[in-house]
Short mmCIF file of C-alpha atoms and ligand atoms in Angstrom, two decimals:
data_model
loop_
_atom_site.label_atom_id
_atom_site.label_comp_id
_atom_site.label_asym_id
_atom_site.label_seq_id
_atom_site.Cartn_x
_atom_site.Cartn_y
_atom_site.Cartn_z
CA UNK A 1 71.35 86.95 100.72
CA UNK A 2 71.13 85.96 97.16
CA UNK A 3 70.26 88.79 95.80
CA UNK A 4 73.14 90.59 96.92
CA UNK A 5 76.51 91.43 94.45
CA UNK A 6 80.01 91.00 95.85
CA UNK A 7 82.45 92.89 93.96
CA UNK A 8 85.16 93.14 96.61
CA UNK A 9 87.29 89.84 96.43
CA UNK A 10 90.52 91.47 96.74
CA UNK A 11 89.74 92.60 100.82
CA UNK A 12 88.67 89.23 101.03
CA UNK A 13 86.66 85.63 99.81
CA UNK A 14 83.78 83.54 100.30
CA UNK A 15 85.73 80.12 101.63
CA UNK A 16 85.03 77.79 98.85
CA UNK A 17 82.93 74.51 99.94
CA UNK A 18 85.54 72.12 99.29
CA UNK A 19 88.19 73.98 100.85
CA UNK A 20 85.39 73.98 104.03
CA UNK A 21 84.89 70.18 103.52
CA UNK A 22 88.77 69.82 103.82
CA UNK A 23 88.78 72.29 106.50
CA UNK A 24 85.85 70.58 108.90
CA UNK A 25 87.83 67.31 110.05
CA UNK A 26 90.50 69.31 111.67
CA UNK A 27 88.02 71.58 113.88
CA UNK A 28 86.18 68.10 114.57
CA UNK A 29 87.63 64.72 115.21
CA UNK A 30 91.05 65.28 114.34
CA UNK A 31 91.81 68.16 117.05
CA UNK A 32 95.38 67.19 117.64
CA UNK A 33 98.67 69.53 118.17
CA UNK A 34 100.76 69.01 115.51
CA UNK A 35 103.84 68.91 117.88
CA UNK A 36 102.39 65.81 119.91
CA UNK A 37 103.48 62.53 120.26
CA UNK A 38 100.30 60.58 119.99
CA UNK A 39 97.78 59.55 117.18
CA UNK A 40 96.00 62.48 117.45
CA UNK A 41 99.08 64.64 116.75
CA UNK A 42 100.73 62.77 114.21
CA UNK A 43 97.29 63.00 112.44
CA UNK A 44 97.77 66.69 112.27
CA UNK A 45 101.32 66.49 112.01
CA UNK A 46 100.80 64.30 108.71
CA UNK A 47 97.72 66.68 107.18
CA UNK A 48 100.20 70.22 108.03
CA UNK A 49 103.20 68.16 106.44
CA UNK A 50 100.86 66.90 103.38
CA UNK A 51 99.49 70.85 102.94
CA UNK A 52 102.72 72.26 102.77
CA UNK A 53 103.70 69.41 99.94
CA UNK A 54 101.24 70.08 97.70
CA UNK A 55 101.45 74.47 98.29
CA UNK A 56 105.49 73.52 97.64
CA UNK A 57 104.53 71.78 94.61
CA UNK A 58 101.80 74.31 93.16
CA UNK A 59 104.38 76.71 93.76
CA UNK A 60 107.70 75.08 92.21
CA UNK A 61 109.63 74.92 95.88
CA UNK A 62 110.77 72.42 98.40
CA UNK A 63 108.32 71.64 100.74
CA UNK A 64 110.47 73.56 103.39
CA UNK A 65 110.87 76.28 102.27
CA UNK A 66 107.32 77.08 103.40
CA UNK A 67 106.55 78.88 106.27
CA UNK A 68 103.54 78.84 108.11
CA UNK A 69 102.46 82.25 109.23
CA UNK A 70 99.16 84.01 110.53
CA UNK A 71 98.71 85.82 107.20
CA UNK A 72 100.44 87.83 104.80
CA UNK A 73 100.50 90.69 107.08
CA UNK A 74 102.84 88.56 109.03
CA UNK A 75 104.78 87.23 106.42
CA UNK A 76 105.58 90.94 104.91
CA UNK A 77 107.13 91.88 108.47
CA UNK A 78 109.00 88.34 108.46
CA UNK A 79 110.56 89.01 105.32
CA UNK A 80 111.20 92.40 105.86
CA UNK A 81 111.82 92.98 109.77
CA UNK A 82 113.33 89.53 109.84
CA UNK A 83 116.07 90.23 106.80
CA UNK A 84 117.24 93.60 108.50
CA UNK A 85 117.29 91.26 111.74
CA UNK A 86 119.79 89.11 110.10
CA UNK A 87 121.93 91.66 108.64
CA UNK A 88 122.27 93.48 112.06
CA UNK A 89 121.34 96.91 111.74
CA UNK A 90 121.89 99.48 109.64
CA UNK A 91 121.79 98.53 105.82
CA UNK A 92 119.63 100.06 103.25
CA UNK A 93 116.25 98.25 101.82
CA UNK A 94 114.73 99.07 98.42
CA UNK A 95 110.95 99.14 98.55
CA UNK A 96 107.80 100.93 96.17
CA UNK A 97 105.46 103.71 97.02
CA UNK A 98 102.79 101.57 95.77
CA UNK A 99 103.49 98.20 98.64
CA UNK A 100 100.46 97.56 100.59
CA UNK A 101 100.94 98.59 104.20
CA UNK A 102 102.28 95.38 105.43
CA UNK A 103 105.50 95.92 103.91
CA UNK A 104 105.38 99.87 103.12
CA UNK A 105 104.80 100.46 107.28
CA UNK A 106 107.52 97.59 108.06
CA UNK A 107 109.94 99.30 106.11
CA UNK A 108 108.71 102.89 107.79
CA UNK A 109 109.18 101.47 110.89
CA UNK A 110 112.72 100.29 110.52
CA UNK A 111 113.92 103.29 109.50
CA UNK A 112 112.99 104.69 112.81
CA UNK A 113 115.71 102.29 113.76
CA UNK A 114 118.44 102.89 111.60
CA UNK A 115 117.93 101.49 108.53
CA UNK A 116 118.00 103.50 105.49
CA UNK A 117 115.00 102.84 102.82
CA UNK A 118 114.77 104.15 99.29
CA UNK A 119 110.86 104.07 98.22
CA UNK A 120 110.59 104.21 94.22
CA UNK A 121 108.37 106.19 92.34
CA UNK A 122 106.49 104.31 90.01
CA UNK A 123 104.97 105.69 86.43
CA UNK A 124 101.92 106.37 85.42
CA UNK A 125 100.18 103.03 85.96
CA UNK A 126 102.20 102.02 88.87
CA UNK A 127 104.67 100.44 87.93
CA UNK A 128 108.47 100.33 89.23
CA UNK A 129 111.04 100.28 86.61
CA UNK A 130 113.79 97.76 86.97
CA UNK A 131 116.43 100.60 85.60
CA UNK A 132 115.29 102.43 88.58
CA UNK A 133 116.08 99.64 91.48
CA UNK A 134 119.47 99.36 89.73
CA UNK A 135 120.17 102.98 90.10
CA UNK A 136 119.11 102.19 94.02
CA UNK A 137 121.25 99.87 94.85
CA UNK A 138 124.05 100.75 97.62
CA UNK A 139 126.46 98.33 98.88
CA UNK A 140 124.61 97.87 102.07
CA UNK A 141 121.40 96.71 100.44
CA UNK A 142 120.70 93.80 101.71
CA UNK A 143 116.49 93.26 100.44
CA UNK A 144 114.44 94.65 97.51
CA UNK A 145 111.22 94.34 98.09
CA UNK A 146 108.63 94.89 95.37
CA UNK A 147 104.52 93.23 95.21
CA UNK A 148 103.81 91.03 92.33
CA UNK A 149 100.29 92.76 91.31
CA UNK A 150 98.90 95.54 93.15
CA UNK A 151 95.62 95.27 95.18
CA UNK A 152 94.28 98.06 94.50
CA UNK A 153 94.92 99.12 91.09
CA UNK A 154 96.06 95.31 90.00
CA UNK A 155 98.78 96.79 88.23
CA UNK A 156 101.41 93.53 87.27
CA UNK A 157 105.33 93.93 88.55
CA UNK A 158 108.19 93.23 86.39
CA UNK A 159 109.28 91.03 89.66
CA UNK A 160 111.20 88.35 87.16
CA UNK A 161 113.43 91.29 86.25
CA UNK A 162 114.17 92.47 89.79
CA UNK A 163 114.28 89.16 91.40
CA UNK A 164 117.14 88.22 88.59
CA UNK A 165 119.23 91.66 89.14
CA UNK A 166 118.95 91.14 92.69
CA UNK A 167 120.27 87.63 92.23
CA UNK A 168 123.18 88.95 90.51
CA UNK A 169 124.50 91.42 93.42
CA UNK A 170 123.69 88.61 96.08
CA UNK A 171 121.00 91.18 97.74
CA UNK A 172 117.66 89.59 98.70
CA UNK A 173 114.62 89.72 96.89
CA UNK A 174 111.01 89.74 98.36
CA UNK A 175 107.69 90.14 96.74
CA UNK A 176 104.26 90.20 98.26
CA UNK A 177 102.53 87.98 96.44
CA UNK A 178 99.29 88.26 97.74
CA UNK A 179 96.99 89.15 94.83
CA UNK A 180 98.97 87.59 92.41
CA UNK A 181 98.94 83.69 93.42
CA UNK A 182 96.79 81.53 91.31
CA UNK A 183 95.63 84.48 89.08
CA UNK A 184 99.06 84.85 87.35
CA UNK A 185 102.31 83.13 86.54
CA UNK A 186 105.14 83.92 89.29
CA UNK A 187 108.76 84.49 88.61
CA UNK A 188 109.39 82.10 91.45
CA UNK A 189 112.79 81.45 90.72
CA UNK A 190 113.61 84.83 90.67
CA UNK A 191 112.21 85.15 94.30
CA UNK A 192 114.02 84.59 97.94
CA UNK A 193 110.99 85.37 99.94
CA UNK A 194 107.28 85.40 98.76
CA UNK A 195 104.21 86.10 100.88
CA UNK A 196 100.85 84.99 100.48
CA UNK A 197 97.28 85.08 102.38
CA UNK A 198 94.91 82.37 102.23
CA UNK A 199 91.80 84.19 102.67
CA UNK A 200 92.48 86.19 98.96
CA UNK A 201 91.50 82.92 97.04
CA UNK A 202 89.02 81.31 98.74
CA UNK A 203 90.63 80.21 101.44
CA UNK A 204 89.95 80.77 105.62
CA UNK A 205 91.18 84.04 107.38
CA UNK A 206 94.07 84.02 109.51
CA UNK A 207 96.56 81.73 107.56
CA UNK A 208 99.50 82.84 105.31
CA UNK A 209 103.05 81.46 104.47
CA UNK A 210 106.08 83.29 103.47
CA UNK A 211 108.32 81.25 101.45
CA UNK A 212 112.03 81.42 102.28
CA UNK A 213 114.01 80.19 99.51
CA UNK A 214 116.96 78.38 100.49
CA UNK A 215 120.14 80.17 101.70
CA UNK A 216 117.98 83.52 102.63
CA UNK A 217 119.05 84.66 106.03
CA UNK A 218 116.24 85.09 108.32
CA UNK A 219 115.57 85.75 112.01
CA UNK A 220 112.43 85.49 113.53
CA UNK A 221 110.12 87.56 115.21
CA UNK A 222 108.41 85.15 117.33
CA UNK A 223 110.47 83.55 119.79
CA UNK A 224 109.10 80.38 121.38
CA UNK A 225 108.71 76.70 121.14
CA UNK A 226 110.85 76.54 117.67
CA UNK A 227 107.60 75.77 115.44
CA UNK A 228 108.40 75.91 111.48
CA UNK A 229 112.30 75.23 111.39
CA UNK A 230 112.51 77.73 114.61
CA UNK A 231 111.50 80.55 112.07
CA UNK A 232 107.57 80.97 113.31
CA UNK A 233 107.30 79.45 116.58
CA UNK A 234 103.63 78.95 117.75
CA UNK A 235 101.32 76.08 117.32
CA UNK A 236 100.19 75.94 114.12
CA UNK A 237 96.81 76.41 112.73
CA UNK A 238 96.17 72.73 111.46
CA UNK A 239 92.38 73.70 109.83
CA UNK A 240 93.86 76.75 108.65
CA UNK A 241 96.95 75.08 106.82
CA UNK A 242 94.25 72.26 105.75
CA UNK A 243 92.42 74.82 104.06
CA UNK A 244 95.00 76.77 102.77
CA UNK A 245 96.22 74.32 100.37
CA UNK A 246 92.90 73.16 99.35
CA UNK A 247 92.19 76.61 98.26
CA UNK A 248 95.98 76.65 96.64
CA UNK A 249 94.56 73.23 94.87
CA UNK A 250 91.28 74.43 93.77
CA UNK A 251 92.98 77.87 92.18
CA UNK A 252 95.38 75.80 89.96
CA UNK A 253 92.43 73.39 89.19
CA UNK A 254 90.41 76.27 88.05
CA UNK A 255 92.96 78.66 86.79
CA UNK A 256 92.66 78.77 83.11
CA UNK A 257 88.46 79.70 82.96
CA UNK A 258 88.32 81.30 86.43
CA UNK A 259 90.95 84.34 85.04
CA UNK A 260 89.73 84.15 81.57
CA UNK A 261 86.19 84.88 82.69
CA UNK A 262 87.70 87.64 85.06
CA UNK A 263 89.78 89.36 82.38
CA UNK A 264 86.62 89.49 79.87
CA UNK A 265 84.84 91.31 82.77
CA UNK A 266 87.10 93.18 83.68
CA UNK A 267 87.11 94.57 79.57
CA UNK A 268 83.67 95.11 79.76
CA UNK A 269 84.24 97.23 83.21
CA UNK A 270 86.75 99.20 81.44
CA UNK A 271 84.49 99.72 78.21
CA UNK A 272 81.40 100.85 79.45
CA UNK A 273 82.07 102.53 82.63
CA UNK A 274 84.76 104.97 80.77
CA UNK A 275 81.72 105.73 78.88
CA UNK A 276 80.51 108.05 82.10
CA UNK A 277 82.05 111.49 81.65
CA UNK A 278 84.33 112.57 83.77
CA UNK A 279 85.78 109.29 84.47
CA UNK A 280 89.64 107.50 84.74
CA UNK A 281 91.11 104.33 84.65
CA UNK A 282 93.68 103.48 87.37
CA UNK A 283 96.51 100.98 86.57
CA UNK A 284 97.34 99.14 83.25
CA UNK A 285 94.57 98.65 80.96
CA UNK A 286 96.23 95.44 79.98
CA UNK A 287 99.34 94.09 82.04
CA UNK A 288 97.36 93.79 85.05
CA UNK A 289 95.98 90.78 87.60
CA UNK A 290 92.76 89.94 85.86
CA UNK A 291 90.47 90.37 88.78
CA UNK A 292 91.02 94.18 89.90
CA UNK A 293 89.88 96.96 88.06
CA UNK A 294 90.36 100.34 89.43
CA UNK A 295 88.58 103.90 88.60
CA UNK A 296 88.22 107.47 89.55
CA UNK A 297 85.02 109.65 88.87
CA UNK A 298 85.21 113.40 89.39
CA UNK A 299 83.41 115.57 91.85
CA UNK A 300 82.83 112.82 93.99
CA UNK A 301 83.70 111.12 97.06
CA UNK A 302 84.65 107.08 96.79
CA UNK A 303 83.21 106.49 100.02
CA UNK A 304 79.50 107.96 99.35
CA UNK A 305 79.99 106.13 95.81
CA UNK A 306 80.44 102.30 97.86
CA UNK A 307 77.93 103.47 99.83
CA UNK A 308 75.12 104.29 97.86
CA UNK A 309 76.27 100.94 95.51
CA UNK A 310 75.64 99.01 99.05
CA UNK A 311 72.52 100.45 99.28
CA UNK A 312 71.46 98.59 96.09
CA UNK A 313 72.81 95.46 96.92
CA UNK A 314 76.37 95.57 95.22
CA UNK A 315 79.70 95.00 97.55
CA UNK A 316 82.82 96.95 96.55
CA UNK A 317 85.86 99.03 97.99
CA UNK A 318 87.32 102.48 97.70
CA UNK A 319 90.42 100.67 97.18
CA UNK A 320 91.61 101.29 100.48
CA UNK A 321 89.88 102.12 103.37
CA UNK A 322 90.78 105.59 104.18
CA UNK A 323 91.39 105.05 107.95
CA UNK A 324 93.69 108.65 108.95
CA UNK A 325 90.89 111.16 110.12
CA UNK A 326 91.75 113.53 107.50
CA UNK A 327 90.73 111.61 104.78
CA UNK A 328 94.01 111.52 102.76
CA UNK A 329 93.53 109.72 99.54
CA UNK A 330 94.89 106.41 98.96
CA UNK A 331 99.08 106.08 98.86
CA UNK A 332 99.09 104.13 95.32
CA UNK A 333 96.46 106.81 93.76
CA UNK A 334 98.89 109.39 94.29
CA UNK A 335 102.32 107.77 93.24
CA UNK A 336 100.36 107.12 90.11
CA UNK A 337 100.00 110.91 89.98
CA UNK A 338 96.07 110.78 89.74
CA UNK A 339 95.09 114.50 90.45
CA UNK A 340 93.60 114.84 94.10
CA UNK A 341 90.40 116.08 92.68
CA UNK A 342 89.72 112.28 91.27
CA UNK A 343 91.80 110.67 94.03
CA UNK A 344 89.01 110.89 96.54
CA UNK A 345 86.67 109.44 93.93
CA UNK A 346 88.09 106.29 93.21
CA UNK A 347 85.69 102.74 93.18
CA UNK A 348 88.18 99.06 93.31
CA UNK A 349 85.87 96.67 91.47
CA UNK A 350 87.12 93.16 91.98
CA UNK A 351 85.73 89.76 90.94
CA UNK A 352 86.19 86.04 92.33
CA UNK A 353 85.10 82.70 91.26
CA UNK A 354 81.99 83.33 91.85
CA UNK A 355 81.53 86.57 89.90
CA UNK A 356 78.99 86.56 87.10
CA UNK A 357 78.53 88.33 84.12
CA UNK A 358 75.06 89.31 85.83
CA UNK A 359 76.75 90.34 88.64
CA UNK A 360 78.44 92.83 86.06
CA UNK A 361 75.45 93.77 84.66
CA UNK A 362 74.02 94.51 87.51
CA UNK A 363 77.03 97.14 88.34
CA UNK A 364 76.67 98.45 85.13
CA UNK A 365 72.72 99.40 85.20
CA UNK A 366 73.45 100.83 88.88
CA UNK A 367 76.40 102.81 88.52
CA UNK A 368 75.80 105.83 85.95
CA UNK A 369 72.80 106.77 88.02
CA UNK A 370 74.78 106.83 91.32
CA UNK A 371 77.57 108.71 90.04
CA UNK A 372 74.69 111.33 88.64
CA UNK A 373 72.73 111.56 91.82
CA UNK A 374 75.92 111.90 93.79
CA UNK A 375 77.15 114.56 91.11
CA UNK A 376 73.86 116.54 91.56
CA UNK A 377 74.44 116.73 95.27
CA UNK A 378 78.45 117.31 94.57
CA UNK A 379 80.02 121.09 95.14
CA UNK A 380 82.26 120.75 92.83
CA UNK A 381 81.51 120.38 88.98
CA UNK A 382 83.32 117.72 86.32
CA UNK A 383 85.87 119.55 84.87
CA UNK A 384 87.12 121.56 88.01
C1 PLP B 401 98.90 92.90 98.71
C2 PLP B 401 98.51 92.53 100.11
N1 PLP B 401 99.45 92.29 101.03
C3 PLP B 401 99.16 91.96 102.29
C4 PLP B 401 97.86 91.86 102.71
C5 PLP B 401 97.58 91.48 104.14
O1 PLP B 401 97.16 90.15 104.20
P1 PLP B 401 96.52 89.51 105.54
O2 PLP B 401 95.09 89.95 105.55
O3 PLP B 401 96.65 88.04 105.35
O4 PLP B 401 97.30 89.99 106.70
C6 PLP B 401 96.82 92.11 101.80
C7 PLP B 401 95.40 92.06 102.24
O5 PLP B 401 94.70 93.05 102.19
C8 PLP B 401 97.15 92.46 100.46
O6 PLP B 401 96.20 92.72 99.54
#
């Protein structure tokens, strides 16, 4: 539907048509299992081996140090489940209240069995200070774990920092990665464990890596036929892998325009839609992933907002879906303190390569007469 707008590229993007041309071979002719003997599986065998090369390289690791996974959902409880694994029980894991779920409910979810979890508050914009996981640390800390750039407010880590104190005391440093790869430069050798999801940059659904650095103690959660150094066991997704790197290629290729076109729209965003009374910005006005811009209007809802913004053709997010029947607002809106009143009215506006600056225009004609009509109908006034 060309004449439709999508503005939601961090839930998830188009697959780019060379990463689909890379892709096609692999659902086709070359159908092999890359654990068999024959031609056909030392075809796939060499095009899984040749992917994780050229991520390794894009990414400044050894080429096995990546691990295949089925996302970055997967790679978050790797890191995370599979470092308290290692350590034994107990133990004590530093972690933000502004993680995505992946890692925030892995780390709720050990604690249920024994291990103890500090969750740091964050400032203003959302952002941990290094001082802070310092303070944390407890001789049984075995992993800090702290996201590169947030997805829904895009607010940037100081991850080099962490990574390097966490280095120091010999504790174990992970950071989702997700939003951050290809958009921005990555501390990566301040990192033991990184996640990432192929599907954020162009890239198929349903294929991920978590790199393990060297030396980081890891067991795994699937137990089988000893797949990726016996650390992910399953047959790996050969398309998937394929396509991952392509889109890993094609980032790097495009970096420098692709995120300097994204940063001057996401200016403009800031500019003119703070011009609408009654409205916030979430996260850093500056020291943010160029591609996610976050707001809050008052005296409405966020969902009726996407809504009627669908209606007219334009594709965008809440920020995070608000799945708990009760409507609570989203987890990284309140750490950054954002009053509940404006909480429930927030709008996650994010760009990809294929975002135009008509596609911004477009959002900008639309959106002071949706907030208004939605205000009209509101019960509650701006100001309240
Ligand atoms: C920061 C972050 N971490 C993890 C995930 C989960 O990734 P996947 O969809 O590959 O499981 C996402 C996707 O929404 C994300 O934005």
């Amino acid at each position: 539907m060309p004449d439709r707008v999508y503005l939601d590229n961090s839930a998830t993007t188009p697959v780019a048509s060379s990463v689909l041309d890379a892709m096609l071979p692999y659902f086709g002719a070359e159908y092999g299992n890359a654990s068999s003997l024959h031609g056909y599986g030392r075809e796939a065998r060499r095009a899984v081996e040749t992917s994780r090369e050229s991520i390794a390289d894009a990414l400044g690791v050894r080429s096995d140090e990546i691990v295949f996974t089925s996302g970055a959902t997967e790679a978050d409880n790797l890191a995370i489940v599979g470092s308290a694994l290692a350590h034994g029980g107990g133990g004590h894991i530093i972690t933000s209240r502004v993680e995505h779920d992946a890692a925030l409910h892995a780390v709720e979810w050990l604690r249920s069995t024994g291990v103890a979890a500090t969750f740091l508050d964050v400032d203003e914009v959302g952002r941990v200070d290094p001082d802070a996981v310092r303070a944390a640390m407890r001789r049984d800390t075995f992993l800090v774990s702290v996201m590169a750039g947030n997805n829904e407010i895009g607010t940037l880590e100081p991850i080099g920092d962490i990574g390097r104190m966490c280095r120091d005391r010999g504790i174990l440093f992970h950071t989702d990665a997700v939003q951050a790869l290809g958009k921005v430069d990555i501390a990566i050798e301040a990192v033991d464990l990184l996640s990432a999801s192929a599907h954020k940059l162009h890239g198929p659904k349903g294929v991920g890596f978590l790199v393990v650095r060297r030396g980081s103690r890891l067991v795994p959660l699937f137990h089988g036929g000893g797949h990726e150094r016996g650390l992910r066991s399953g047959t790996e997704n050969v398309p998937g892998i394929v396509g991952f790197a392509a889109a890993v290629r094609l980032a790097l290729a495009e970096r420098r325009d692709v995120t300097d076109a994204m940063r001057r729209m996401r200016r403009r965003l800031i500019d003119r839609v703070l011009e609408i009374p009654g409205t916030r910005l979430n996260g850093h006005p500056e020291q943010s992933l160029p591609h996610i811009t976050n707001f809050s209007f008052a005296a409405i809802e966020g969902e009726s907002l996407v809504m009627k913004l669908d209606e007219a053709g334009i594709a965008t997010s809440t920020g995070s879906a608000c799945s708990s029947p009760n409507l609570e607002p989203s987890h990284v809106l309140v750490a950054i303190g954002v009053p509940l009143s404006m909480a429930h009215g927030s709008l996650r506006i994010s760009t990809g390569r294929e975002t135009t600056d008509a596609d911004i225009d477009r959002l900008l004609d639309v959106l002071p007469g949706v907030v208004g009509e939605l205000r009209a109908m509101s019960p509650f006034k701006v100001g309240e």
